[in-house]
Amino acid sequence: MPEPLHLLVVDDDAGVLDLLRRYFAGQGFEVSTAADGAGMHAALARKPADLVLLDLGLPGEDGLELTRQLRRNWNGALIIITGRGESVDRVVGLELGADDYVTKPFDLRELLARVRSVLRRSVPAMATAETAEATFQFAGYCLHPLERTLRNGRGDAIALTTGEYELLRVFVEHPNRVLSRDDLMERIHGRNAGPFDRAIDVQIARLRRKIEPDATAPELIKSVRGAGYLFAARVQRGR
């Protein structure tokens, strides 16, 4: 049998840690917990996690700073849990590289659905054979779904978070077609975009900084006013 996926929960509320540990263990996950940044780093050193659930309101270094630290050398799946009502915290978290966010108080079934959705996109073993074998070449880049890597013309790997990779994959599979924010949210996060949900906009901005010659004047990912986004590249599929 395959090993269970490893989930690391970081929260300074002992009740929340116990609740999530018991709930996700009951869903077949291996669960580790930490109450602060030091505990998070120690847990990851003991065993890499497939996904980190990270609370923003932590003592000492808060969740945003820990997100920044994680994204310096780790591209695993990351979901922010926040009790803060301000949308700016969610936007900043996404800007720093989180793949999704959940606001407290949360419904456990919704949180489980979010976790599974992100893991489906981030764990290579979950890729289907048909799509995993294909490669996508565009504008001097090559996207390898089997390896979940993006390489430039020199063969150098470009680090992508789970959200960035999945967004790019949707674009290369639907080139020169206008995709609305709802289309993208549904394909990537499994839900529609709310009126104040900027998750897609933030991830597009991050992806542009990695693949556009000039992110302020994008040539590949174009905004279509009032409609959404268009991937304006010639895409070739290979094997």
Coordinates of N, CA, C and O in Angstrom, one line a residue, residues 106-182:
F106 N -13.9 27.7 9.9 CA -14.0 27.0 8.7 C -14.9 25.7 8.9 O -15.0 25.2 10.0
D107 N -15.4 25.2 7.8 CA -16.1 24.0 7.8 C -15.1 22.9 7.5 O -14.4 23.0 6.5
L108 N -15.1 21.8 8.3 CA -14.1 20.8 8.1 C -14.2 20.1 6.7 O -13.2 19.8 6.1
R109 N -15.4 19.9 6.3 CA -15.6 19.3 5.0 C -15.1 20.2 3.8 O -14.5 19.7 2.9
E110 N -15.3 21.5 4.0 CA -14.8 22.4 2.9 C -13.2 22.4 3.0 O -12.6 22.4 1.9
L111 N -12.7 22.4 4.2 CA -11.2 22.4 4.3 C -10.7 21.1 3.7 O -9.6 21.2 3.0
L112 N -11.3 20.0 4.0 CA -10.8 18.7 3.4 C -10.9 18.8 1.9 O -10.0 18.4 1.2
A113 N -12.0 19.4 1.3 CA -12.1 19.5 -0.1 C -11.0 20.4 -0.7 O -10.4 20.1 -1.8
R114 N -10.6 21.5 0.0 CA -9.6 22.4 -0.4 C -8.2 21.6 -0.4 O -7.4 21.7 -1.3
V115 N -8.0 20.9 0.7 CA -6.7 20.1 0.8 C -6.6 19.1 -0.3 O -5.6 19.0 -1.0
R116 N -7.7 18.4 -0.6 CA -7.6 17.3 -1.6 C -7.5 18.0 -3.0 O -6.8 17.4 -3.9
S117 N -8.1 19.1 -3.2 CA -8.0 19.8 -4.5 C -6.5 20.2 -4.8 O -6.0 20.0 -5.9
V118 N -5.9 20.8 -3.8 CA -4.5 21.3 -3.9 C -3.6 20.1 -4.1 O -2.7 20.1 -4.9
L119 N -3.8 19.0 -3.4 CA -3.0 17.8 -3.5 C -3.1 17.2 -4.8 O -2.1 16.6 -5.3
R120 N -4.3 17.2 -5.4 CA -4.5 16.6 -6.7 C -3.6 17.3 -7.7 O -3.1 16.7 -8.7
R121 N -3.4 18.6 -7.5 CA -2.6 19.3 -8.4 C -1.1 19.3 -8.1 O -0.3 19.5 -9.0
S122 N -0.7 18.9 -6.9 CA 0.7 19.0 -6.5 C 1.4 17.7 -6.4 O 2.6 17.7 -6.4
V123 N 0.7 16.6 -6.3 CA 1.3 15.3 -6.1 C 1.5 14.6 -7.5 O 0.4 14.3 -8.1
P124 N 2.7 14.4 -8.0 CA 2.9 13.9 -9.3 C 2.2 12.6 -9.6 O 1.7 12.3 -10.6
A125 N 2.1 11.7 -8.5 CA 1.5 10.4 -8.7 C 0.1 10.4 -9.1 O -0.5 9.5 -9.6
M126 N -0.6 11.6 -8.8 CA -2.0 11.7 -9.1 C -2.3 12.1 -10.5 O -3.4 12.2 -10.9
A127 N -1.2 12.4 -11.3 CA -1.4 12.8 -12.7 C -1.9 11.6 -13.5 O -1.5 10.5 -13.3
T128 N -2.7 11.9 -14.5 CA -3.2 10.8 -15.4 C -2.1 10.4 -16.4 O -1.3 11.3 -16.7
A129 N -2.1 9.2 -16.8 CA -1.0 8.8 -17.7 C -1.1 9.6 -19.0 O -0.1 9.9 -19.6
E130 N -2.3 9.9 -19.5 CA -2.4 10.6 -20.8 C -1.8 11.9 -20.8 O -1.0 12.3 -21.6
T131 N -2.1 12.7 -19.7 CA -1.6 14.1 -19.7 C -0.2 14.1 -19.2 O 0.6 15.0 -19.5
A132 N 0.2 13.1 -18.4 CA 1.6 13.1 -17.8 C 2.6 12.9 -18.9 O 3.7 13.4 -18.8
E133 N 2.3 12.1 -20.0 CA 3.3 11.8 -21.0 C 3.5 13.0 -21.9 O 4.5 13.1 -22.6
A134 N 2.5 13.9 -22.0 CA 2.7 15.0 -23.0 C 3.6 16.1 -22.5 O 3.8 16.2 -21.2
T135 N 4.2 16.8 -23.4 CA 5.0 18.0 -23.0 C 4.4 19.2 -23.9 O 3.7 18.9 -24.9
F136 N 4.6 20.4 -23.4 CA 4.0 21.6 -24.0 C 5.1 22.5 -24.3 O 5.8 23.0 -23.3
Q137 N 5.4 22.9 -25.5 CA 6.4 23.9 -25.8 C 5.8 25.2 -26.3 O 4.9 25.2 -27.1
F138 N 6.3 26.3 -25.8 CA 5.8 27.6 -26.1 C 6.8 28.6 -25.8 O 7.5 28.6 -24.8
A139 N 7.0 29.6 -26.7 CA 7.8 30.8 -26.5 C 9.2 30.4 -25.9 O 9.7 31.2 -25.1
G140 N 9.8 29.3 -26.3 CA 11.1 28.9 -25.8 C 11.1 28.2 -24.5 O 12.1 27.8 -24.0
Y141 N 9.9 27.9 -24.0 CA 9.8 27.1 -22.8 C 9.2 25.7 -23.1 O 8.6 25.5 -24.1
C142 N 9.5 24.8 -22.1 CA 8.9 23.5 -22.2 C 8.3 23.1 -20.9 O 9.1 23.1 -19.9
L143 N 7.0 22.8 -20.8 CA 6.4 22.3 -19.6 C 6.3 20.8 -19.6 O 5.7 20.2 -20.6
H144 N 6.8 20.2 -18.6 CA 6.8 18.7 -18.5 C 5.8 18.3 -17.4 O 6.2 18.3 -16.2
P145 N 4.6 17.9 -17.7 CA 3.6 17.5 -16.7 C 4.1 16.3 -15.8 O 3.8 16.2 -14.6
L146 N 4.8 15.3 -16.5 CA 5.2 14.2 -15.7 C 6.2 14.6 -14.6 O 6.1 14.1 -13.5
E147 N 7.1 15.5 -14.9 CA 8.1 16.0 -13.9 C 7.5 17.2 -13.1 O 8.1 17.6 -12.1
R148 N 6.4 17.8 -13.6 CA 5.9 19.0 -13.1 C 6.9 20.1 -13.0 O 7.1 20.8 -12.1
T149 N 7.6 20.2 -14.2 CA 8.7 21.2 -14.3 C 8.5 22.1 -15.5 O 7.9 21.7 -16.5
L150 N 9.0 23.3 -15.4 CA 9.0 24.2 -16.5 C 10.5 24.6 -16.8 O 11.2 24.9 -15.8
R151 N 10.9 24.4 -18.0 CA 12.3 24.7 -18.4 C 12.4 25.7 -19.5 O 11.5 25.7 -20.4
N152 N 13.4 26.6 -19.4 CA 13.6 27.6 -20.5 C 14.4 27.0 -21.6 O 14.7 25.8 -21.6
G153 N 14.8 27.8 -22.6 CA 15.5 27.3 -23.7 C 16.9 26.7 -23.4 O 17.4 25.9 -24.2
R154 N 17.4 27.1 -22.3 CA 18.8 26.6 -21.9 C 18.6 25.3 -21.1 O 19.6 24.7 -20.7
G155 N 17.4 24.9 -20.8 CA 17.2 23.7 -20.0 C 17.1 24.0 -18.5 O 17.1 23.0 -17.7
D156 N 17.2 25.2 -18.1 CA 17.2 25.6 -16.7 C 15.8 25.4 -16.2 O 14.8 25.9 -16.8
A157 N 15.6 24.8 -15.0 CA 14.3 24.7 -14.4 C 13.8 26.0 -13.8 O 14.6 26.7 -13.1
I158 N 12.6 26.4 -13.9 CA 12.0 27.6 -13.3 C 11.1 27.1 -12.2 O 10.1 26.4 -12.5
A159 N 11.3 27.5 -11.0 CA 10.6 27.0 -9.9 C 9.1 27.6 -9.9 O 9.0 28.8 -10.1
L160 N 8.2 26.7 -9.9 CA 6.8 27.1 -9.8 C 6.1 26.5 -8.6 O 6.3 25.4 -8.3
T161 N 5.3 27.3 -8.0 CA 4.4 26.8 -6.9 C 3.3 25.9 -7.5 O 3.1 25.9 -8.7
T162 N 2.6 25.2 -6.7 CA 1.5 24.4 -7.2 C 0.5 25.2 -8.0 O 0.1 24.8 -9.1
G163 N 0.1 26.3 -7.4 CA -0.9 27.2 -8.1 C -0.4 27.7 -9.4 O -1.1 27.8 -10.4
E164 N 0.9 28.2 -9.4 CA 1.5 28.7 -10.7 C 1.6 27.6 -11.7 O 1.2 27.8 -12.9
Y165 N 2.0 26.4 -11.3 CA 2.1 25.3 -12.3 C 0.7 25.0 -12.9 O 0.6 24.8 -14.1
E166 N -0.3 24.9 -12.0 CA -1.6 24.5 -12.5 C -2.2 25.5 -13.4 O -2.9 25.2 -14.3
L167 N -2.0 26.8 -13.0 CA -2.5 27.9 -13.9 C -1.8 27.8 -15.2 O -2.5 27.9 -16.3
L168 N -0.5 27.6 -15.3 CA 0.2 27.6 -16.6 C -0.3 26.4 -17.4 O -0.5 26.4 -18.6
R169 N -0.6 25.3 -16.7 CA -1.0 24.1 -17.4 C -2.4 24.3 -18.1 O -2.6 23.9 -19.2
V170 N -3.3 25.0 -17.3 CA -4.6 25.3 -17.9 C -4.4 26.2 -19.2 O -5.0 26.0 -20.2
F171 N -3.5 27.2 -19.1 CA -3.3 28.0 -20.2 C -2.7 27.3 -21.4 O -3.2 27.5 -22.6
V172 N -1.7 26.4 -21.2 CA -1.1 25.7 -22.4 C -2.1 24.7 -23.0 O -2.0 24.4 -24.2
E173 N -3.0 24.2 -22.2 CA -4.0 23.3 -22.7 C -5.1 24.1 -23.4 O -5.9 23.4 -24.2
H174 N -5.2 25.4 -23.2 CA -6.3 26.2 -23.9 C -5.7 27.5 -24.4 O -6.1 28.6 -24.0
P175 N -4.7 27.4 -25.3 CA -4.1 28.6 -25.9 C -5.0 29.4 -26.7 O -6.0 28.9 -27.4
N176 N -4.8 30.7 -26.8 CA -5.6 31.6 -27.7 C -7.1 31.5 -27.5 O -7.8 31.6 -28.4
R177 N -7.4 31.3 -26.2 CA -8.9 31.3 -25.9 C -9.1 32.1 -24.6 O -8.3 32.0 -23.7
V178 N -10.1 32.9 -24.6 CA -10.3 33.8 -23.5 C -10.9 32.9 -22.4 O -11.9 32.2 -22.6
L179 N -10.3 32.9 -21.2 CA -10.8 32.2 -20.0 C -11.2 33.2 -18.9 O -10.3 34.0 -18.6
S180 N -12.4 33.1 -18.5 CA -12.8 34.1 -17.4 C -12.2 33.7 -16.1 O -11.6 32.6 -15.9
R181 N -12.2 34.6 -15.1 CA -11.7 34.3 -13.8 C -12.5 33.1 -13.2 O -11.9 32.2 -12.5
D182 N -13.8 33.0 -13.5 CA -14.6 31.9 -13.0 C -14.1 30.6 -13.6 O -14.0 29.5 -12.9

